[in-house]
Short mmCIF file of C-alpha atoms in Angstrom, two decimals:
data_model
loop_
_atom_site.label_atom_id
_atom_site.label_comp_id
_atom_site.label_asym_id
_atom_site.label_seq_id
_atom_site.Cartn_x
_atom_site.Cartn_y
_atom_site.Cartn_z
CA MET A 279 -102.25 -27.18 13.98
CA ARG A 280 -104.76 -29.78 12.85
CA PRO A 281 -104.57 -30.81 9.20
CA ASP A 282 -107.23 -30.36 6.60
CA ILE A 283 -108.28 -33.80 5.35
CA VAL A 284 -109.06 -34.28 1.67
CA MET A 285 -109.87 -37.79 0.45
CA ILE A 286 -110.26 -38.29 -3.29
CA LEU A 287 -111.88 -41.67 -3.93
CA THR A 288 -112.53 -43.20 -7.33
CA ASP A 289 -114.49 -46.29 -8.28
CA ASP A 290 -112.76 -49.33 -9.83
CA HIS A 291 -109.41 -47.68 -10.46
CA ALA A 292 -106.90 -50.53 -10.53
CA ALA A 293 -103.51 -49.89 -8.95
CA HIS A 294 -101.89 -51.24 -12.11
CA ALA A 295 -103.42 -48.32 -14.06
CA ILE A 296 -101.42 -45.77 -12.02
CA GLY A 297 -97.93 -44.67 -12.97
CA ALA A 298 -96.64 -44.75 -9.40
CA TYR A 299 -97.51 -48.45 -9.28
CA GLY A 300 -95.57 -49.22 -12.45
CA SER A 301 -98.43 -49.12 -14.93
CA VAL A 302 -97.59 -50.32 -18.43
CA VAL A 303 -100.90 -49.11 -19.92
CA ASN A 304 -101.06 -45.41 -18.96
CA THR A 305 -99.53 -42.48 -17.07
CA THR A 306 -101.04 -40.55 -14.16
CA PRO A 307 -98.68 -37.64 -13.42
CA ARG A 308 -100.86 -35.81 -10.89
CA ILE A 309 -101.70 -38.89 -8.83
CA ASP A 310 -98.03 -39.84 -9.00
CA GLU A 311 -97.18 -36.40 -7.64
CA ILE A 312 -98.98 -37.19 -4.39
CA ALA A 313 -97.03 -40.45 -4.11
CA ARG A 314 -93.75 -38.67 -4.83
CA LEU A 315 -94.42 -36.02 -2.19
CA GLY A 316 -95.76 -38.52 0.32
CA TRP A 317 -96.34 -42.26 0.59
CA ARG A 318 -97.36 -45.12 -1.69
CA PHE A 319 -99.00 -48.18 -0.14
CA GLU A 320 -97.97 -51.40 -1.82
CA HIS A 321 -100.29 -53.77 0.02
CA CYS A 322 -103.54 -51.98 0.77
CA PHE A 323 -106.53 -54.30 0.39
CA ALA A 324 -110.32 -54.14 0.33
CA THR A 325 -112.07 -56.35 2.85
CA ASN A 326 -115.05 -56.73 0.48
CA ALA A 327 -114.20 -55.71 -3.10
CA LEU A 328 -117.51 -54.15 -4.00
CA CYS A 329 -118.44 -50.46 -4.22
CA SER A 330 -120.99 -49.95 -1.44
CA PRO A 331 -119.44 -52.31 1.13
CA SER A 332 -115.96 -50.83 0.67
CA ARG A 333 -117.26 -47.29 1.10
CA ALA A 334 -119.05 -48.31 4.28
CA SER A 335 -115.87 -49.88 5.67
CA ILE A 336 -113.84 -46.77 4.85
CA LEU A 337 -116.37 -44.51 6.55
CA THR A 338 -117.04 -46.61 9.65
CA GLY A 339 -113.74 -48.40 10.19
CA THR A 340 -115.63 -51.70 10.43
CA TYR A 341 -116.12 -54.87 8.41
CA SER A 342 -119.27 -55.53 6.38
CA HIS A 343 -120.83 -57.83 8.97
CA VAL A 344 -120.62 -55.00 11.53
CA ASN A 345 -121.68 -51.97 9.47
CA GLY A 346 -124.43 -53.94 7.71
CA VAL A 347 -123.48 -53.05 4.14
CA THR A 348 -122.73 -56.49 2.74
CA THR A 349 -124.03 -56.13 -0.84
CA LEU A 350 -124.86 -53.40 -3.35
CA VAL A 351 -128.48 -53.35 -2.16
CA THR A 352 -128.02 -53.32 1.61
CA PRO A 353 -128.08 -49.56 2.36
CA ILE A 354 -126.13 -48.04 5.20
CA ASP A 355 -127.59 -46.96 8.50
CA ALA A 356 -126.05 -43.51 8.18
CA SER A 357 -126.47 -42.73 11.87
CA GLN A 358 -123.79 -45.21 12.92
CA PRO A 359 -120.40 -43.97 14.15
CA THR A 360 -117.98 -42.82 11.42
CA PHE A 361 -114.64 -41.06 11.34
CA VAL A 362 -116.49 -38.05 9.89
CA ARG A 363 -118.76 -37.88 12.94
CA GLN A 364 -115.72 -38.01 15.21
CA LEU A 365 -114.08 -35.18 13.28
CA LYS A 366 -117.24 -33.07 13.24
CA GLU A 367 -117.67 -33.44 16.98
CA ALA A 368 -114.04 -32.30 17.35
CA GLY A 369 -114.71 -29.08 15.45
CA TYR A 370 -114.04 -30.03 11.82
CA ARG A 371 -116.22 -28.71 8.99
CA THR A 372 -117.24 -31.72 6.89
CA ALA A 373 -118.43 -32.29 3.33
CA MET A 374 -119.32 -35.21 1.05
CA ILE A 375 -119.47 -34.63 -2.71
CA GLY A 376 -120.02 -37.17 -5.49
CA LYS A 377 -120.58 -40.91 -5.36
CA TRP A 378 -122.13 -41.93 -2.05
CA HIS A 379 -123.70 -45.19 -3.32
CA MET A 380 -124.87 -46.48 0.06
CA GLY A 381 -128.57 -45.80 -0.36
CA ASP A 382 -130.69 -42.67 -0.26
CA GLY A 383 -133.69 -41.47 1.66
CA PRO A 384 -134.28 -41.10 5.41
CA GLY A 385 -131.70 -43.01 7.40
CA HIS A 386 -129.49 -43.57 4.35
CA ASP A 387 -128.63 -40.08 3.14
CA PRO A 388 -125.24 -38.78 4.33
CA GLU A 389 -125.16 -37.77 7.99
CA HIS A 390 -122.61 -35.83 10.07
CA PHE A 391 -121.74 -33.64 7.07
CA ASP A 392 -122.16 -29.87 7.06
CA TYR A 393 -122.60 -30.09 3.31
CA TRP A 394 -123.43 -33.01 1.06
CA ASP A 395 -124.19 -33.21 -2.63
CA VAL A 396 -124.29 -36.73 -4.01
CA PHE A 397 -125.20 -38.82 -7.04
CA ILE A 398 -128.22 -41.09 -6.98
CA GLU A 399 -126.94 -44.68 -6.84
CA GLN A 400 -124.23 -45.09 -9.51
CA GLY A 401 -124.73 -41.63 -10.93
CA GLU A 402 -124.34 -40.49 -14.52
CA TYR A 403 -121.18 -39.43 -16.31
CA HIS A 404 -122.88 -36.65 -18.30
CA ASN A 405 -125.34 -34.14 -16.84
CA PRO A 406 -125.62 -36.07 -13.56
CA ARG A 407 -128.44 -35.84 -11.08
CA LEU A 408 -127.31 -34.66 -7.65
CA LEU A 409 -129.17 -34.94 -4.36
CA SER A 410 -128.62 -32.49 -1.50
CA ARG A 411 -130.65 -31.23 1.45
CA ASP A 412 -132.34 -28.92 -1.05
CA GLY A 413 -133.57 -31.83 -3.17
CA LEU A 414 -132.72 -33.42 -6.50
CA ARG A 415 -131.39 -31.47 -9.48
CA THR A 416 -129.54 -32.06 -12.74
CA VAL A 417 -126.18 -30.36 -13.23
CA GLU A 418 -124.93 -29.78 -16.76
CA GLY A 419 -121.44 -31.01 -17.54
CA TYR A 420 -119.12 -33.94 -16.96
CA ALA A 421 -119.37 -35.66 -13.58
CA THR A 422 -115.64 -35.74 -12.75
CA ASP A 423 -115.31 -32.00 -13.36
CA ILE A 424 -118.54 -31.23 -11.52
CA VAL A 425 -117.53 -33.11 -8.36
CA THR A 426 -114.23 -31.22 -8.24
CA ASP A 427 -115.98 -27.88 -8.88
CA LEU A 428 -118.43 -28.43 -6.03
CA ALA A 429 -115.71 -29.53 -3.62
CA LEU A 430 -113.44 -26.57 -4.31
CA ASP A 431 -116.37 -24.15 -4.22
CA TRP A 432 -117.35 -25.38 -0.76
CA MET A 433 -113.78 -25.32 0.54
CA SER A 434 -113.55 -21.69 -0.60
CA THR A 435 -116.45 -20.72 1.67
CA VAL A 436 -115.41 -22.25 4.99
CA ASP A 437 -112.60 -21.90 7.46
CA GLY A 438 -110.57 -24.91 8.58
CA PRO A 439 -110.04 -27.43 9.71
CA VAL A 440 -112.06 -29.23 7.05
CA CYS A 441 -112.66 -32.84 6.04
CA VAL A 442 -113.78 -33.16 2.43
CA LEU A 443 -114.66 -36.43 0.70
CA ILE A 444 -114.36 -35.98 -3.09
CA TYR A 445 -115.85 -39.19 -4.46
CA HIS A 446 -115.81 -39.70 -8.24
CA LYS A 447 -117.93 -42.05 -10.31
CA ALA A 448 -115.07 -42.68 -12.72
CA PRO A 449 -113.73 -45.03 -13.91
CA HIS A 450 -116.77 -47.22 -13.21
CA ARG A 451 -118.64 -49.06 -15.96
CA PRO A 452 -119.86 -48.02 -18.58
CA TRP A 453 -116.66 -45.96 -18.96
CA GLU A 454 -117.90 -42.78 -20.64
CA PRO A 455 -115.00 -40.34 -21.06
CA PRO A 456 -115.59 -36.60 -21.56
CA GLY A 457 -115.00 -36.88 -25.31
CA GLU A 458 -114.60 -39.39 -28.10
CA VAL A 459 -111.55 -41.64 -27.95
CA ALA A 460 -110.10 -44.09 -30.42
CA ALA A 461 -108.93 -47.53 -29.37
CA GLY A 462 -105.16 -47.81 -29.25
CA GLN A 463 -102.81 -50.68 -28.61
CA VAL A 464 -102.07 -51.20 -24.93
CA ALA A 465 -100.29 -54.16 -23.40
CA VAL A 466 -102.38 -57.33 -23.10
CA PRO A 467 -102.02 -59.11 -19.74
CA ALA A 468 -100.10 -62.37 -19.81
CA THR A 469 -103.09 -64.18 -18.28
CA PHE A 470 -105.64 -62.79 -20.75
CA PHE A 471 -106.32 -66.25 -22.20
CA ASP A 472 -106.18 -68.04 -18.84
CA ASP A 473 -107.77 -71.49 -19.17
CA TYR A 474 -108.56 -71.72 -15.41
CA ALA A 475 -107.01 -75.19 -15.46
CA THR A 476 -106.51 -75.44 -11.70
CA ARG A 477 -109.27 -73.06 -10.66
CA SER A 478 -112.40 -74.15 -8.82
CA SER A 479 -115.73 -74.34 -10.61
CA SER A 480 -116.84 -71.48 -8.35
CA ALA A 481 -114.48 -69.08 -10.08
CA ARG A 482 -115.37 -70.40 -13.52
CA ARG A 483 -119.05 -69.51 -13.06
CA ALA A 484 -118.29 -65.77 -12.93
CA ALA A 485 -119.82 -63.80 -15.82
CA MET A 486 -117.13 -61.16 -16.27
CA ARG A 487 -115.18 -62.30 -19.29
CA ILE A 488 -114.20 -59.56 -21.72
CA ALA A 489 -114.70 -61.98 -24.59
CA GLU A 490 -118.30 -62.78 -23.63
CA HIS A 491 -119.81 -60.37 -21.14
CA LEU A 492 -119.02 -56.83 -22.26
CA SER A 493 -122.22 -55.34 -23.67
CA ARG A 494 -122.76 -53.10 -26.67
CA GLU A 495 -123.39 -50.29 -24.18
CA ASP A 496 -119.90 -50.91 -22.80
CA LEU A 497 -118.22 -51.05 -26.20
CA LYS A 498 -120.32 -48.27 -27.86
CA THR A 499 -120.07 -50.05 -31.21
CA ASP A 500 -120.09 -53.54 -32.70
CA PRO A 501 -116.87 -55.49 -33.33
CA PRO A 502 -115.68 -55.69 -36.93
CA PRO A 503 -117.22 -58.69 -38.72
CA GLY A 504 -115.27 -61.83 -39.45
CA LEU A 505 -112.99 -61.87 -36.40
CA SER A 506 -112.11 -65.14 -34.68
CA TYR A 507 -113.16 -65.60 -31.05
CA GLU A 508 -109.63 -64.75 -29.86
CA ASP A 509 -109.23 -61.73 -32.15
CA GLU A 510 -112.65 -60.39 -31.19
CA ALA A 511 -111.73 -60.73 -27.52
CA LEU A 512 -108.57 -58.70 -28.14
CA TRP A 513 -110.55 -56.08 -30.07
CA LYS A 514 -113.01 -55.76 -27.18
CA TYR A 515 -110.12 -55.42 -24.73
CA GLN A 516 -108.60 -52.49 -26.63
CA ARG A 517 -112.02 -50.81 -27.01
CA PHE A 518 -112.77 -51.18 -23.30
CA MET A 519 -109.31 -50.01 -22.25
CA ALA A 520 -109.45 -46.90 -24.42
CA ASP A 521 -112.55 -45.64 -22.63
CA TYR A 522 -111.42 -46.81 -19.20
CA LEU A 523 -108.06 -45.06 -19.47
CA ALA A 524 -109.64 -41.88 -20.84
CA CYS A 525 -111.86 -41.78 -17.74
CA VAL A 526 -108.74 -42.23 -15.59
CA ALA A 527 -107.01 -39.40 -17.43
CA SER A 528 -109.89 -37.07 -16.56
CA VAL A 529 -109.65 -38.13 -12.92
CA ASP A 530 -105.90 -37.48 -12.94
CA ALA A 531 -106.41 -33.98 -14.33
CA ASN A 532 -108.96 -33.23 -11.61
CA VAL A 533 -106.62 -34.54 -8.91
CA GLY A 534 -104.19 -31.95 -10.26
CA ARG A 535 -106.83 -29.25 -9.90
CA VAL A 536 -107.20 -30.08 -6.20
CA VAL A 537 -103.42 -30.13 -5.64
CA ASP A 538 -103.01 -26.81 -7.45
CA TRP A 539 -105.88 -25.22 -5.50
CA LEU A 540 -104.32 -26.25 -2.19
CA ARG A 541 -100.89 -25.00 -3.28
CA GLU A 542 -102.16 -21.65 -4.49
CA ARG A 543 -103.70 -21.02 -1.08
CA GLY A 544 -100.71 -22.23 0.90
CA ARG A 545 -102.65 -25.18 2.32
CA PHE A 546 -100.98 -28.14 0.64
CA ALA A 547 -98.32 -28.72 3.30
CA ASP A 548 -100.94 -28.79 6.04
CA THR A 549 -103.38 -31.12 4.27
CA LEU A 550 -103.61 -34.87 4.65
CA LEU A 551 -104.38 -35.55 0.98
CA MET A 552 -105.38 -39.10 0.07
CA TYR A 553 -105.99 -40.63 -3.35
CA ALA A 554 -107.49 -44.11 -3.53
CA SER A 555 -110.06 -46.34 -5.18
CA ASP A 556 -112.80 -48.28 -3.40
CA GLN A 557 -111.26 -51.54 -4.66
CA GLY A 558 -109.17 -52.84 -7.51
CA PHE A 559 -110.32 -53.98 -10.94
CA PHE A 560 -109.49 -56.65 -13.49
CA LEU A 561 -108.10 -55.07 -16.65
CA GLY A 562 -108.06 -58.22 -18.73
CA GLU A 563 -106.19 -60.38 -16.22
CA HIS A 564 -107.60 -63.93 -16.43
CA GLY A 565 -109.74 -62.60 -19.28
CA TRP A 566 -111.88 -60.62 -16.85
CA PHE A 567 -113.21 -57.16 -16.13
CA ASP A 568 -114.97 -56.12 -12.87
CA LYS A 569 -113.84 -57.02 -9.31
CA ARG A 570 -115.54 -59.01 -6.44
CA PHE A 571 -112.97 -61.79 -6.22
CA MET A 572 -110.21 -62.07 -3.65
CA TYR A 573 -107.70 -62.38 -6.47
CA GLU A 574 -105.01 -59.74 -6.40
CA GLU A 575 -106.13 -57.34 -9.15
CA SER A 576 -109.53 -56.98 -7.48
CA LEU A 577 -108.36 -57.12 -3.87
CA ARG A 578 -105.58 -54.54 -4.12
CA MET A 579 -106.53 -50.90 -3.62
CA PRO A 580 -104.31 -48.06 -4.74
CA LEU A 581 -103.57 -45.65 -1.90
CA VAL A 582 -101.21 -42.69 -2.00
CA LEU A 583 -101.17 -39.87 0.52
CA SER A 584 -99.22 -36.77 1.42
CA TYR A 585 -98.99 -34.42 4.40
CA PRO A 586 -95.72 -32.54 3.89
CA ARG A 587 -95.81 -30.80 7.27
CA ARG A 588 -95.62 -34.12 9.09
CA LEU A 589 -94.58 -36.84 6.65
CA ALA A 590 -91.38 -37.23 4.67
CA ALA A 591 -91.60 -37.56 0.89
CA GLY A 592 -90.97 -40.68 -1.16
CA GLY A 593 -92.15 -43.26 1.36
CA VAL A 594 -93.23 -46.77 0.40
CA PHE A 595 -95.36 -48.68 2.90
CA GLY A 596 -94.88 -52.39 2.45
CA ASP A 597 -96.92 -53.91 5.27
CA ILE A 598 -100.51 -55.07 4.89
CA VAL A 599 -103.25 -52.50 5.53
CA THR A 600 -106.97 -52.57 4.67
CA ASN A 601 -109.75 -50.09 4.04
CA VAL A 602 -111.00 -50.79 7.59
CA ASP A 603 -107.77 -49.19 8.89
CA TRP A 604 -108.29 -45.81 7.27
CA ALA A 605 -110.79 -44.37 9.74
CA GLN A 606 -108.53 -44.71 12.76
CA THR A 607 -105.50 -43.56 10.81
CA ILE A 608 -107.26 -40.35 9.73
CA LEU A 609 -108.44 -39.71 13.28
CA ASP A 610 -104.89 -40.17 14.60
CA ALA A 611 -103.53 -37.72 12.03
CA ALA A 612 -106.12 -35.19 13.23
CA GLY A 613 -105.47 -35.88 16.90
CA VAL A 614 -109.07 -37.04 17.42
CA GLY A 615 -110.06 -40.12 19.41
CA HIS A 616 -111.26 -43.35 17.81
CA HIS A 617 -114.75 -44.70 18.34
CA PRO A 618 -114.53 -47.98 20.33
CA ARG A 619 -116.58 -49.79 17.68
CA MET A 620 -113.88 -49.34 15.04
CA GLN A 621 -112.03 -52.54 14.16
CA GLY A 622 -108.96 -51.45 12.25
CA ARG A 623 -105.32 -50.82 13.04
CA SER A 624 -104.12 -47.24 12.66
CA PHE A 625 -100.99 -47.02 10.53
CA TRP A 626 -100.40 -43.35 11.40
CA PRO A 627 -97.74 -44.18 14.02
CA ASP A 628 -95.93 -46.30 11.41
CA LEU A 629 -95.79 -43.33 9.04
CA LEU A 630 -94.21 -41.26 11.81
CA GLY A 631 -91.63 -43.97 12.44
CA THR A 632 -93.00 -44.88 15.87
CA PRO A 633 -95.13 -48.03 15.38
CA ALA A 634 -97.62 -48.58 18.19
CA ALA A 635 -98.34 -52.21 17.34
CA PRO A 636 -96.76 -55.02 15.31
CA PRO A 637 -97.63 -55.04 11.60
CA ALA A 638 -100.59 -57.12 10.52
CA SER A 639 -99.65 -60.75 9.88
CA GLY A 640 -102.49 -61.13 7.40
CA MET A 641 -105.84 -59.76 6.29
CA TYR A 642 -109.37 -61.19 6.22
CA TYR A 643 -111.68 -60.83 3.23
CA ARG A 644 -115.33 -61.68 2.69
CA TYR A 645 -117.49 -61.25 -0.42
CA TRP A 646 -121.17 -61.70 0.36
CA GLU A 647 -123.10 -60.92 -2.87
CA HIS A 648 -123.33 -64.53 -4.05
CA ASP A 649 -124.53 -65.38 -7.57
CA ASP A 650 -125.68 -61.82 -8.30
CA VAL A 651 -127.75 -61.26 -11.42
CA PHE A 652 -124.99 -59.55 -13.44
CA HIS A 653 -121.72 -61.30 -12.64
CA LYS A 654 -122.61 -64.56 -10.85
CA ALA A 655 -119.60 -64.20 -8.56
CA PRO A 656 -119.54 -66.78 -5.73
CA ALA A 657 -119.72 -65.95 -2.03
CA HIS A 658 -116.34 -66.55 -0.42
CA TYR A 659 -114.00 -65.54 2.34
CA GLY A 660 -110.29 -65.91 2.77
CA TYR A 661 -107.04 -64.94 4.42
CA ARG A 662 -104.00 -63.36 2.79
CA THR A 663 -100.51 -63.13 4.25
CA ALA A 664 -97.39 -61.65 2.66
CA THR A 665 -96.70 -64.96 0.91
CA HIS A 666 -99.90 -66.99 0.54
CA LYS A 667 -103.63 -66.66 0.00
CA LEU A 668 -106.36 -69.07 1.12
CA ILE A 669 -109.90 -68.80 -0.29
CA TYR A 670 -113.05 -70.69 0.77
CA PHE A 671 -115.95 -70.50 -1.68
CA TYR A 672 -118.93 -71.28 0.51
CA ASN A 673 -121.34 -70.52 -2.36
CA ASP A 674 -124.38 -69.44 -0.36
CA GLY A 675 -126.18 -66.09 -0.49
CA LEU A 676 -127.67 -66.63 2.97
CA GLY A 677 -130.85 -64.93 1.74
CA LEU A 678 -129.21 -61.49 1.61
CA PRO A 679 -130.62 -58.86 -0.75
CA GLY A 680 -128.86 -58.91 -4.10
CA THR A 681 -127.85 -62.57 -3.93
CA GLY A 682 -129.04 -65.43 -6.16
CA ALA A 683 -131.29 -68.29 -5.19
CA PHE A 684 -128.89 -71.14 -5.94
CA THR A 685 -126.22 -72.64 -3.73
CA TYR A 686 -123.30 -74.79 -4.83
CA PRO A 687 -120.87 -77.20 -3.15
CA PRO A 688 -118.11 -75.42 -1.22
CA GLU A 689 -114.58 -75.33 -2.67
CA TRP A 690 -111.09 -74.23 -1.60
CA GLU A 691 -108.22 -72.50 -3.37
CA LEU A 692 -104.69 -71.75 -2.17
CA TYR A 693 -102.03 -69.67 -3.91
CA ASP A 694 -98.32 -69.25 -3.35
CA LEU A 695 -97.92 -65.51 -4.03
CA VAL A 696 -94.15 -65.73 -4.20
CA ALA A 697 -93.89 -68.58 -6.71
CA ASP A 698 -97.14 -67.73 -8.51
CA PRO A 699 -97.91 -63.98 -8.26
CA SER A 700 -100.39 -64.24 -11.16
CA GLU A 701 -102.46 -66.78 -9.18
CA THR A 702 -102.83 -69.32 -11.96
CA ASN A 703 -101.88 -72.44 -9.98
CA ASN A 704 -104.25 -73.49 -7.22
CA VAL A 705 -102.14 -75.63 -4.84
CA TYR A 706 -104.79 -76.39 -2.23
CA ARG A 707 -104.54 -80.15 -2.80
CA ASP A 708 -100.78 -80.21 -3.33
CA PRO A 709 -99.21 -82.31 -0.51
CA ALA A 710 -96.22 -79.98 -0.46
CA TYR A 711 -98.51 -77.21 0.85
CA ARG A 712 -100.25 -79.20 3.58
CA ALA A 713 -98.56 -77.32 6.43
CA VAL A 714 -99.28 -73.93 4.85
CA ARG A 715 -102.89 -74.93 4.20
CA GLU A 716 -103.44 -75.97 7.81
CA GLU A 717 -101.70 -72.89 9.17
CA LEU A 718 -103.80 -70.49 7.06
CA THR A 719 -107.05 -72.31 7.75
CA ALA A 720 -106.45 -71.96 11.50
CA ALA A 721 -105.30 -68.34 11.17
CA MET A 722 -108.43 -67.43 9.22
CA TRP A 723 -110.68 -69.13 11.79
CA ARG A 724 -109.00 -67.21 14.61
CA GLU A 725 -109.32 -63.93 12.71
CA GLN A 726 -113.01 -64.54 12.13
CA ALA A 727 -113.43 -65.09 15.86
CA ARG A 728 -111.47 -61.91 16.67
CA LEU A 729 -113.62 -59.86 14.30
CA GLY A 730 -116.90 -61.49 15.29
CA ASP A 731 -117.69 -62.89 11.84
CA ALA A 732 -119.17 -66.39 12.01
CA PRO A 733 -117.74 -69.00 9.60
CA HIS A 734 -120.22 -70.54 7.19
CA PRO A 735 -121.79 -73.72 8.64
CA SER A 736 -120.29 -75.77 5.80
CA GLN A 737 -116.73 -75.08 6.94
CA PRO A 738 -115.38 -77.62 9.44
CA ARG A 739 -113.53 -76.32 12.44
CA PRO A 740 -109.78 -76.56 11.80
CA ALA A 741 -107.80 -79.04 13.85
CA GLY A 742 -106.17 -77.59 16.93
CA VAL A 743 -108.35 -74.43 17.07
#
């Protein structure tokens, strides 16, 4: 029997705001339930921590330079091979509901779906506009509830096997929960007042500081008068977190609605149910909000999944996986062949206890949307292993849509993730790390060659490669 496949994807939900990942700021009992009844992935990473590119990699099983979605304003060619197309050709009924965010119009609207009903661009939290084959309409209500309603309504009308993508807007900026919330007192990250002492100037240019770059639209009100810079920053953090966590709570409740619906119909055990976010998010770490960087809070994606008929409960997957790996993994779970263009490594055999290939020794990351108008984040790529992370800020938009006009001198960073998990000490120039630096530089160059992604012209070829 082939499983139903239900993927619930949120936008900007940090792993450290999920109970199953040890959150100290909130609880998420229904998301945690999936982890408890299935698997939690400790080291799942985005290959480009930005909404549209991550969604394209999930769908196609390819990196940004292959699927063409490098920035927020490079729309997808929706005709390209996807895991959904493979499933549909194998007899699955397919649906896409919610946040598509990879362009709209001919060639960019969802393809290979029997049913699709999606937000325009980012979408609205309240009374959202939805686009389908029948045109554009406004639906009254709260977006997170509406997306779940539409998904469950469609599933009620079709026979299996089905593949349903339930893609929420929440908890994306500007963090509008379903009702009013009051700011509380949640834990402040230890790095909130990071002084970036060892960081490159590339990282320092980013405009994503809670103290300085949250807008009145984000905060919904003005800070109390008379606060010091530090106290105002802490006030803004609590205000932001109250709304963010309320949006997460609504998501968690709607995850529970899906789980309960599947259970009530006797379908839960035979469903590959996935909960994830399209990337991580800074929740005050280093004083930041948003994502984009290869630093851990942004890079790390939460991923929990269950399929009780085939997978044991309570599993923890500790090896490195990326969003590029999901497409082939889903196809393996369904017993459907991969498309040869896909670049990932299926981890389905690992979940069954019969690995088909050695675990990944590292992962490659590339952020393309250099010096964008809102956050000024620098273009960079890098390589992460279980113990270290190398980052090269090449600082060039390459003329891509959505990038800024200025370029800056290239810079390197290196972090020891064992000794410095908070990534506050850049050791790239530390002589004690020379061997590690050379090893990672060569490994990254080889991985770029394997994936077909050309290094930036400013990067010299590593010795011995």
